[in-house]
PDB file of C-alpha atoms in Angstrom:
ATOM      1  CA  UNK K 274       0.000   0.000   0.000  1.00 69.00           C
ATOM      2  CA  UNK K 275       1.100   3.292  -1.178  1.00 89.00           C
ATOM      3  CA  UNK K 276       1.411   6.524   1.736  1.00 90.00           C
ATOM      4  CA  UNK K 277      -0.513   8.407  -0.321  1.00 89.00           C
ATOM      5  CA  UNK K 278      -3.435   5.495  -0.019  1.00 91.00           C
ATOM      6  CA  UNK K 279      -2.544   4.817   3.456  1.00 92.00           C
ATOM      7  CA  UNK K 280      -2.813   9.195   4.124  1.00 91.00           C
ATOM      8  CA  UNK K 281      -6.346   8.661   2.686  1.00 90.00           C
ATOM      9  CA  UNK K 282      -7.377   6.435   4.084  1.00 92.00           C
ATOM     10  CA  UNK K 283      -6.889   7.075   7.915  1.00 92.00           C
ATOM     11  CA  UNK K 284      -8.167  10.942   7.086  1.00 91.00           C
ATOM     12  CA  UNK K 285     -11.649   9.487   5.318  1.00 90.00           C
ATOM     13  CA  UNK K 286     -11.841   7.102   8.777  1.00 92.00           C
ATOM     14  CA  UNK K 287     -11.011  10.346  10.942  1.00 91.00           C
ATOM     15  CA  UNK K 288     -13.608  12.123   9.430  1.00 90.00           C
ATOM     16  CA  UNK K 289     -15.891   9.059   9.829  1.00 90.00           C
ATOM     17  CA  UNK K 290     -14.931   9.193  13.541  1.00 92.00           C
ATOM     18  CA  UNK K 291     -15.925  12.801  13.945  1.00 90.00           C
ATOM     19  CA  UNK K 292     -19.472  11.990  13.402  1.00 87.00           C
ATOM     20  CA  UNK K 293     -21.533  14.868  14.613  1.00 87.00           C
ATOM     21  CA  UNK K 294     -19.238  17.314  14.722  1.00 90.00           C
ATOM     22  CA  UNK K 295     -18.688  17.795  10.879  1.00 91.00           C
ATOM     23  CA  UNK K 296     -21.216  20.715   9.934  1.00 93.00           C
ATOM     24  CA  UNK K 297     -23.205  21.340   6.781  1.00 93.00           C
ATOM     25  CA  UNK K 298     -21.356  24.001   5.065  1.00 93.00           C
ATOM     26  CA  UNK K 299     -23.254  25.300   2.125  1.00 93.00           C
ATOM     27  CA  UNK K 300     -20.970  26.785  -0.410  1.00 92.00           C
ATOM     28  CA  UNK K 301     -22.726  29.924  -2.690  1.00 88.00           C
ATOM     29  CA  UNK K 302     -21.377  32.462  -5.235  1.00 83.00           C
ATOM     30  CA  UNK K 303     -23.466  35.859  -5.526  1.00 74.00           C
ATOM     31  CA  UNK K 304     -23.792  37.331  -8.976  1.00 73.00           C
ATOM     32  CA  UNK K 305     -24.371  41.184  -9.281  1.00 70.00           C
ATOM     33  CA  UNK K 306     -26.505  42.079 -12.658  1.00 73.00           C
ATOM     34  CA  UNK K 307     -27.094  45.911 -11.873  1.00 77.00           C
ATOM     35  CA  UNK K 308     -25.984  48.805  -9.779  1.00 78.00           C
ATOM     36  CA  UNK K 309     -28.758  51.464  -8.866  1.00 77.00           C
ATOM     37  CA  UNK K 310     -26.824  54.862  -8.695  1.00 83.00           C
ATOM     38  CA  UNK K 311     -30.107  56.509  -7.530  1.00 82.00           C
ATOM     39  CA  UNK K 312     -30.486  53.949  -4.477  1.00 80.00           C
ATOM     40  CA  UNK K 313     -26.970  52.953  -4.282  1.00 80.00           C
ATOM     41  CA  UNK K 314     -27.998  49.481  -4.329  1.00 78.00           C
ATOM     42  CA  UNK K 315     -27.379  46.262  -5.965  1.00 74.00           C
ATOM     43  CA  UNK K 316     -29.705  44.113  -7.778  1.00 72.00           C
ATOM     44  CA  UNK K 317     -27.933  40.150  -7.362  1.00 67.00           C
ATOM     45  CA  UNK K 318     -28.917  36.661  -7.555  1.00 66.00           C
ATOM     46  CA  UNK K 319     -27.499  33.323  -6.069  1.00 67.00           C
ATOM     47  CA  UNK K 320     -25.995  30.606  -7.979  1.00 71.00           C
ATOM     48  CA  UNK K 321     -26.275  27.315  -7.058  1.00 74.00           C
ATOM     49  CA  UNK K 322     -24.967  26.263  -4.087  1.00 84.00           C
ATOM     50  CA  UNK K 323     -22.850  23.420  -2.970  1.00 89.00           C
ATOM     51  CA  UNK K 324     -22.813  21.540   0.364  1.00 92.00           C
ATOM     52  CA  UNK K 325     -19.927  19.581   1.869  1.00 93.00           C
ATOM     53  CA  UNK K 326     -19.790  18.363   5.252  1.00 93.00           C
ATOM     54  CA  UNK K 327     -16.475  19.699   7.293  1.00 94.00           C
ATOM     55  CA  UNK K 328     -15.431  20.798  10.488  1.00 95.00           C
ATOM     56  CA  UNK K 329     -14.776  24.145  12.293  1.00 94.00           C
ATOM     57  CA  UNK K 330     -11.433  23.956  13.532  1.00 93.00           C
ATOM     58  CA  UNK K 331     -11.483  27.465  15.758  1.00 92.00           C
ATOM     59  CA  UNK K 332     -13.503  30.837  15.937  1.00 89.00           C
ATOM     60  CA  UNK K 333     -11.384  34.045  16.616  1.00 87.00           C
ATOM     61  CA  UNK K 334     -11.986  37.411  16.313  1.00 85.00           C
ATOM     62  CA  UNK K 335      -9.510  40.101  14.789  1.00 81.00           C
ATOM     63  CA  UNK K 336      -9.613  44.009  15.070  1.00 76.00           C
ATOM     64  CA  UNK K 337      -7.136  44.403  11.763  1.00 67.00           C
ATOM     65  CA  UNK K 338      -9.235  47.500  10.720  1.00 67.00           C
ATOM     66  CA  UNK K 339     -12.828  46.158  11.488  1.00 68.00           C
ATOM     67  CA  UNK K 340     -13.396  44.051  14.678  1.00 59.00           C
ATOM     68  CA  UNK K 341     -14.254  41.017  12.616  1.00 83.00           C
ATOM     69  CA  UNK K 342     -14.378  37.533  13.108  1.00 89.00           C
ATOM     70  CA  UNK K 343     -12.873  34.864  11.770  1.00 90.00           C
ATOM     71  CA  UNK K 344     -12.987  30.675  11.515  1.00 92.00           C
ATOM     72  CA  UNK K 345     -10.439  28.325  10.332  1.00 94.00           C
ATOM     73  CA  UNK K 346     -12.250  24.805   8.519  1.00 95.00           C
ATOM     74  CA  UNK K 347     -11.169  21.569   6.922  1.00 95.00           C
ATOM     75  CA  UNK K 348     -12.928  19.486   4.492  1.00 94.00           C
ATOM     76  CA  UNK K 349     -11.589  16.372   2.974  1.00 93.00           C
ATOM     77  CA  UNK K 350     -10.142  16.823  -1.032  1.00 91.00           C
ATOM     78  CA  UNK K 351     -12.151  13.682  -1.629  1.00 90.00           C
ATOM     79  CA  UNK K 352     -15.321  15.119  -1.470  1.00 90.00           C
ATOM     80  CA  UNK K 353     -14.514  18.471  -3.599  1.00 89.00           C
ATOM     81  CA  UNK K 354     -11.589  19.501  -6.144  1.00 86.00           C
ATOM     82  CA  UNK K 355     -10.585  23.116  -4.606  1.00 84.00           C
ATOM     83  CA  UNK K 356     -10.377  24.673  -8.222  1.00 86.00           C
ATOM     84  CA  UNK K 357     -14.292  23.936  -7.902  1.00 86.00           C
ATOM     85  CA  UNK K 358     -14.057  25.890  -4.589  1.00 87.00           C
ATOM     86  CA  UNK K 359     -12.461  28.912  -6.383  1.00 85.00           C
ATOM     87  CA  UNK K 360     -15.397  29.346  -8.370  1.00 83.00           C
ATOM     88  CA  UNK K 361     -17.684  30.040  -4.997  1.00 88.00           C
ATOM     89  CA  UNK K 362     -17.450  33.242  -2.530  1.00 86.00           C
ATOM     90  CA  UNK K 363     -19.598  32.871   0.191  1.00 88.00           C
ATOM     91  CA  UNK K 364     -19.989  30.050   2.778  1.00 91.00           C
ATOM     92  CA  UNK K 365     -23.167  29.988   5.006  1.00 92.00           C
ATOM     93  CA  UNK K 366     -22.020  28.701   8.396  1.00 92.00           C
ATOM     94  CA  UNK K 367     -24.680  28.164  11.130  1.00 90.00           C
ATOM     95  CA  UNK K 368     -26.759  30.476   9.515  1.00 92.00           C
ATOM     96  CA  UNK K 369     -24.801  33.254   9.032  1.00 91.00           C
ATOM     97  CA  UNK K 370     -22.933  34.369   5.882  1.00 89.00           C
ATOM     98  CA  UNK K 371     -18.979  34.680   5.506  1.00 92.00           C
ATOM     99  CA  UNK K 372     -16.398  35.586   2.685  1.00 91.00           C
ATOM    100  CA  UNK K 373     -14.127  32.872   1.878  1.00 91.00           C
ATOM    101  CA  UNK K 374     -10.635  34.489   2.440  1.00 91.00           C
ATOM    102  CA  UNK K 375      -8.057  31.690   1.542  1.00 92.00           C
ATOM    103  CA  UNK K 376      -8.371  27.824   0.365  1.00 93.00           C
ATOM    104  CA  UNK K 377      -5.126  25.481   1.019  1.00 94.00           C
ATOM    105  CA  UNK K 378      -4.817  22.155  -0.478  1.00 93.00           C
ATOM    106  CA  UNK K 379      -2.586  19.654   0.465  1.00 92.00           C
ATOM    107  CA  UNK K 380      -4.419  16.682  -1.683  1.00 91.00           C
ATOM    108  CA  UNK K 381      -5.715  15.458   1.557  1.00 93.00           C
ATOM    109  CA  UNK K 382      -7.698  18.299   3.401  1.00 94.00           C
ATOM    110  CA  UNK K 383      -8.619  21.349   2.673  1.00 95.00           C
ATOM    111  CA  UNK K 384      -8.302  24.053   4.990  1.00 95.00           C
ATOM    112  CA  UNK K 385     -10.860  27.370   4.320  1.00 94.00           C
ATOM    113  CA  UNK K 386      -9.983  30.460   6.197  1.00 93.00           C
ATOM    114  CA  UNK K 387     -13.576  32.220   6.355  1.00 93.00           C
ATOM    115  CA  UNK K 388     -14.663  35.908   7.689  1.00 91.00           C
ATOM    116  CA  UNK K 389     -17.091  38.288   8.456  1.00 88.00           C
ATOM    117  CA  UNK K 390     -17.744  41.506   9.973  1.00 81.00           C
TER     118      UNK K 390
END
C-alpha cells in the first residue's frame, strides 16, 4: 500500500470518527446584474450552491481595521476539487454568511480560512 493510499485512508476514517461534529457548510457564489446609482444598491442573484460536510477547527476574532471575526475549517479533497471551490465566494455557516478568504490544499484536506464583519 502506497502513503498516499494509506494518508487517505486514515483521514476518510477520521472524518468518519468525527461523526456529529462535521457541519453542513453550504458553499454559494453571488452574482451582481445591476448597480442602482439613484439607491446605491445592488440588484444580485445566487448561484447554485454546494454543500460539503467539514469541520470548524477554531472561531477568533480580529480588530485588523474592522473588529471582525474569523474561523479556520477543513474538508476532505475527496469530497470536492478546490479549483471547484475557487469558483464560490460565500460560505453559510450556522446560519450566518462569511467571505471565503483563503483555500489550502494539500491533496488530503482542505483548509478554508472564512470571515465576516
Amino acid at each position: 500500500m502506497s502513503f498516499k493510499t494509506l494518508i487517505t485512508n486514515n483521514v476518510t476514517n477520521a472524518f468518519n470518527l468525527i461523526g456529529d461534529l462535521a457541519e453542513s457548510i453550504q458553499f454559494t457564489n453571488t452574482t451582481v446584474s445591476e448597480y442602482d446609482f439613484a439607491n446605491q444598491s445592488t440588484v444580485s442573484t445566487t448561484d447554485t450552491s454546494l454543500t460539503i460536510k467539514g469541520v470548524v477547527i477554531k472561531n477568533y476574532k480580529t480588530n485588523a481595521d474592522k473588529p471582525r471575526m474569523n474561523a479556520d475549517i477543513m474538508i476532505k479533497s475527496s469530497d470536492v476539487n478546490s479549483d471547484v471551490l475557487d469558483g464560490y465566494d460565500t460560505v453559510v455557516l450556522r446560519n450566518k454568511t462569511w467571505t471565503i478568504n483563503t483555500i489550502e490544499d494539500d491533496g488530503y484536506v482542505i483548509n478554508l480560512t472564512i470571515g465576516r464583519e
